[in-house]
XYZ file of N, CA and C in Angstrom:
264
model
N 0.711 -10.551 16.160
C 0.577 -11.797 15.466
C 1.963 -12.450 15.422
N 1.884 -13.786 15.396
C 3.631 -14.727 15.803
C 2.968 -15.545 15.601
N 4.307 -16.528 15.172
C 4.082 -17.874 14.641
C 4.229 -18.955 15.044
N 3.799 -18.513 17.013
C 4.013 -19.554 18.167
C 3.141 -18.943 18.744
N 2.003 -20.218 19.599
C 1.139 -19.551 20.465
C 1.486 -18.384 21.544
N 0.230 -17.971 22.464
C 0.683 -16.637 23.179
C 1.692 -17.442 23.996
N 2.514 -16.423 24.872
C 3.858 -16.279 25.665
C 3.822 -15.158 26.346
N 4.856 -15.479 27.849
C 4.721 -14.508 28.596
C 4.787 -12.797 27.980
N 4.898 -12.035 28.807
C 5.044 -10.703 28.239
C 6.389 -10.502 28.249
N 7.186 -9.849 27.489
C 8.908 -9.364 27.397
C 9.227 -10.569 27.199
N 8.712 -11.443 26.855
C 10.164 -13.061 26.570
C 10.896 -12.570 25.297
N 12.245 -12.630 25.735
C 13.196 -12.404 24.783
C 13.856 -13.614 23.654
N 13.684 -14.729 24.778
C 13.849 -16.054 23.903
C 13.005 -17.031 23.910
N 12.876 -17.815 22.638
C 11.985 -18.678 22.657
C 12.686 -20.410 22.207
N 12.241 -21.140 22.681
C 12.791 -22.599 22.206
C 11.448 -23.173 21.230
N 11.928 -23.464 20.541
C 11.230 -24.461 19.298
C 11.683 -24.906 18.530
N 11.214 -26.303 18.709
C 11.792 -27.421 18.174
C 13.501 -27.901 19.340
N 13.390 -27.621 20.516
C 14.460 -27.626 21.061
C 15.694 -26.941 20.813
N 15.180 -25.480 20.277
C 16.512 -24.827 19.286
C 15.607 -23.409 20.212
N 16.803 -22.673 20.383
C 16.505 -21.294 20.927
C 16.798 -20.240 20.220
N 15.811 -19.369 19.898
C 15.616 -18.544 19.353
C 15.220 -17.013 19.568
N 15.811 -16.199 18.857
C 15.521 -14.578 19.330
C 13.774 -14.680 19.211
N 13.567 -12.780 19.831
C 12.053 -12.771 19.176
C 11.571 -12.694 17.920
N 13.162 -11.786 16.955
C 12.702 -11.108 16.217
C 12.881 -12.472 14.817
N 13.199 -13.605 15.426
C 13.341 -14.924 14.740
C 11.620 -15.108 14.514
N 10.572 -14.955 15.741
C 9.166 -15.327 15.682
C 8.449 -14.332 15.245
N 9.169 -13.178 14.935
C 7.937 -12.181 14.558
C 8.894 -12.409 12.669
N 9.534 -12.562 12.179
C 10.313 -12.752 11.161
C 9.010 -12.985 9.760
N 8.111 -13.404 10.100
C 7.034 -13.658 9.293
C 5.665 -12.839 9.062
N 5.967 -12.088 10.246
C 5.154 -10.733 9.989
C 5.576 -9.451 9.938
N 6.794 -9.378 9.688
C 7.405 -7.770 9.593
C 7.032 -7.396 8.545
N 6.795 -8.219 7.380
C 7.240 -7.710 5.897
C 5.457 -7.349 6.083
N 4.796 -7.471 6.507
C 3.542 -6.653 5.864
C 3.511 -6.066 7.060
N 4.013 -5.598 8.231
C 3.990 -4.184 9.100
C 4.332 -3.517 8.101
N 5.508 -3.608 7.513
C 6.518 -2.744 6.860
C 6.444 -2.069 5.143
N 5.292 -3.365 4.589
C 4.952 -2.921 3.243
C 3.380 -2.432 2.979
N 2.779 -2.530 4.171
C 1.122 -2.305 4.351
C 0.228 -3.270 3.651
N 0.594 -4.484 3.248
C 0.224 -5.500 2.614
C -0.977 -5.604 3.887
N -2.531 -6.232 3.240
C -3.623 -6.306 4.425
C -2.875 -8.211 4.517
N -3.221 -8.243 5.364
C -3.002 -9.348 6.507
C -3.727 -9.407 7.905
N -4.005 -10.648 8.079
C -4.590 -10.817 9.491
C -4.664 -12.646 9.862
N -4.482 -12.474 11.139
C -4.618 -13.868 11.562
C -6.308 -14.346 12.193
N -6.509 -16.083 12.072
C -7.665 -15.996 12.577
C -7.314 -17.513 13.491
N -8.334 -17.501 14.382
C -8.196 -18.536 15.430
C -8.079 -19.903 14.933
N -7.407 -20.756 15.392
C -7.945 -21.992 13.868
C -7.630 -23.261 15.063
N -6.653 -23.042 16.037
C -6.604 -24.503 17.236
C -6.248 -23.609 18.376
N -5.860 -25.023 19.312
C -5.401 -24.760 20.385
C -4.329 -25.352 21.105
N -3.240 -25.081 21.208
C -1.565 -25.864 21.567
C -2.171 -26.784 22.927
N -1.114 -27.282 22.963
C -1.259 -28.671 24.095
C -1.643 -27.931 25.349
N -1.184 -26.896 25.502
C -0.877 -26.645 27.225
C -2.412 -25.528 26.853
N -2.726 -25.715 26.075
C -4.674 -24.405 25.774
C -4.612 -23.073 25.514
N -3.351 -22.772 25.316
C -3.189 -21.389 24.390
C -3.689 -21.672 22.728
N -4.514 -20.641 22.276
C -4.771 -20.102 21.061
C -3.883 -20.211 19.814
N -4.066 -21.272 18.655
C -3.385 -20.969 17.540
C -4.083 -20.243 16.158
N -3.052 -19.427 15.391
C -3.715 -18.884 14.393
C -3.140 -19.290 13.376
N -4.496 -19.418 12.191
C -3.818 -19.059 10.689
C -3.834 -17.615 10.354
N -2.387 -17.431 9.619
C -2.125 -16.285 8.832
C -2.347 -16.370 7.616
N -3.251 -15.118 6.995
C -3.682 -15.052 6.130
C -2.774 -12.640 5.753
N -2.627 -13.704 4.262
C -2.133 -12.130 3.675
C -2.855 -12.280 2.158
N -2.668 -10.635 2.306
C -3.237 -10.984 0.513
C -2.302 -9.503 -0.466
N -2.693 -9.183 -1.341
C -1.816 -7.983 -2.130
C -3.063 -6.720 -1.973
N -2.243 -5.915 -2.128
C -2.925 -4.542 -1.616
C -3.907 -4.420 -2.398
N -5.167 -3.479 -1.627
C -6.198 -3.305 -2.204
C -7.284 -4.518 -2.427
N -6.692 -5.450 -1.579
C -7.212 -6.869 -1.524
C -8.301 -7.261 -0.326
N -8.545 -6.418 0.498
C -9.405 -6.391 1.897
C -10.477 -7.042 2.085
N -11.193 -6.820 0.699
C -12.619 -7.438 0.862
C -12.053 -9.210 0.784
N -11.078 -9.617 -0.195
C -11.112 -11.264 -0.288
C -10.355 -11.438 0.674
N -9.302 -11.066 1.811
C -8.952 -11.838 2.666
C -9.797 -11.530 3.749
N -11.027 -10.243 4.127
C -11.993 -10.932 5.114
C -12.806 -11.827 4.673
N -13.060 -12.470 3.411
C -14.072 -13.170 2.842
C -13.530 -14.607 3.118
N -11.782 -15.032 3.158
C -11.814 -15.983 3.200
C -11.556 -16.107 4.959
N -10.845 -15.210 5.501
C -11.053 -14.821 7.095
C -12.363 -15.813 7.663
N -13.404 -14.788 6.559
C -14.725 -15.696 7.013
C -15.035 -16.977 7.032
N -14.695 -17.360 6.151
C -14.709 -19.015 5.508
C -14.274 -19.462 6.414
N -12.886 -19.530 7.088
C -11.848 -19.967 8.069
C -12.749 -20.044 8.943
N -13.294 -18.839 9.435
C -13.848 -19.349 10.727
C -14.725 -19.782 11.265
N -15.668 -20.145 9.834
C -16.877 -21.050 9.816
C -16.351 -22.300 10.062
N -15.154 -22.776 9.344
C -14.897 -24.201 9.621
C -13.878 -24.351 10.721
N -13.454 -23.336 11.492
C -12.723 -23.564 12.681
C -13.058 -24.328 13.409
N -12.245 -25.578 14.215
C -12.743 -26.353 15.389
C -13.156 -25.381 16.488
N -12.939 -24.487 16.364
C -12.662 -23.861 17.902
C -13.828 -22.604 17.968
N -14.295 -22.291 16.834
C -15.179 -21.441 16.534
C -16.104 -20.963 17.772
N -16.529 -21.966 18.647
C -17.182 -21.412 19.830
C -16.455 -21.481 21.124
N -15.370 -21.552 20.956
C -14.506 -22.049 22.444
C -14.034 -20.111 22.450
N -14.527 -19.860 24.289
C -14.150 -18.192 24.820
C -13.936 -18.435 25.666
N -12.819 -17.854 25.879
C -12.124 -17.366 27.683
C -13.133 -17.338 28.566
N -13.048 -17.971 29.619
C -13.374 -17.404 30.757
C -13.148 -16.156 31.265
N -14.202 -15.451 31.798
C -13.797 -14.417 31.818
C -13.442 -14.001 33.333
């Protein structure tokens, strides 16, 4: 999960906003619940200009599982994108 659509595999740097940036600058927003076991998860919610996949991140406080798949759910009832799948 990152807080820029997908990207090649091993990219070490990223530009956004015309400013270049490490990886560990884009993962910076999801370490703290690798690291504290906080439940978290992202869900599909658009799609960037060039048709890569964007997500909302959703976290909640421990022991919290059932309400962030509940609102997970919600999200993705009202997602634009709700029926849009890869070709396979």
């Amino acid at each position: 999960m990152t807080t820029i659509p997908a990207h090649e595999h091993q990219l070490g740097d990223f530009t956004l906003n015309g400013q270049t940036v490490g990886a560990f600058h884009v993962s910076s927003t999801t370490v703290p619940f690798n690291l504290t076991g906080l439940p978290a998860l992202s869900v599909r919610f658009g799609t960037s200009s060039d048709g890569m996949p964007i997500a909302v991140q959703l976290a909640s406080k421990w022991y919290a599982e059932s309400t962030i798949l509940h609102s997970a759910s919600l999200l993705e009832a009202l997602s634009p994108v709700r029926d849009q799948h890869p070709t396979l």
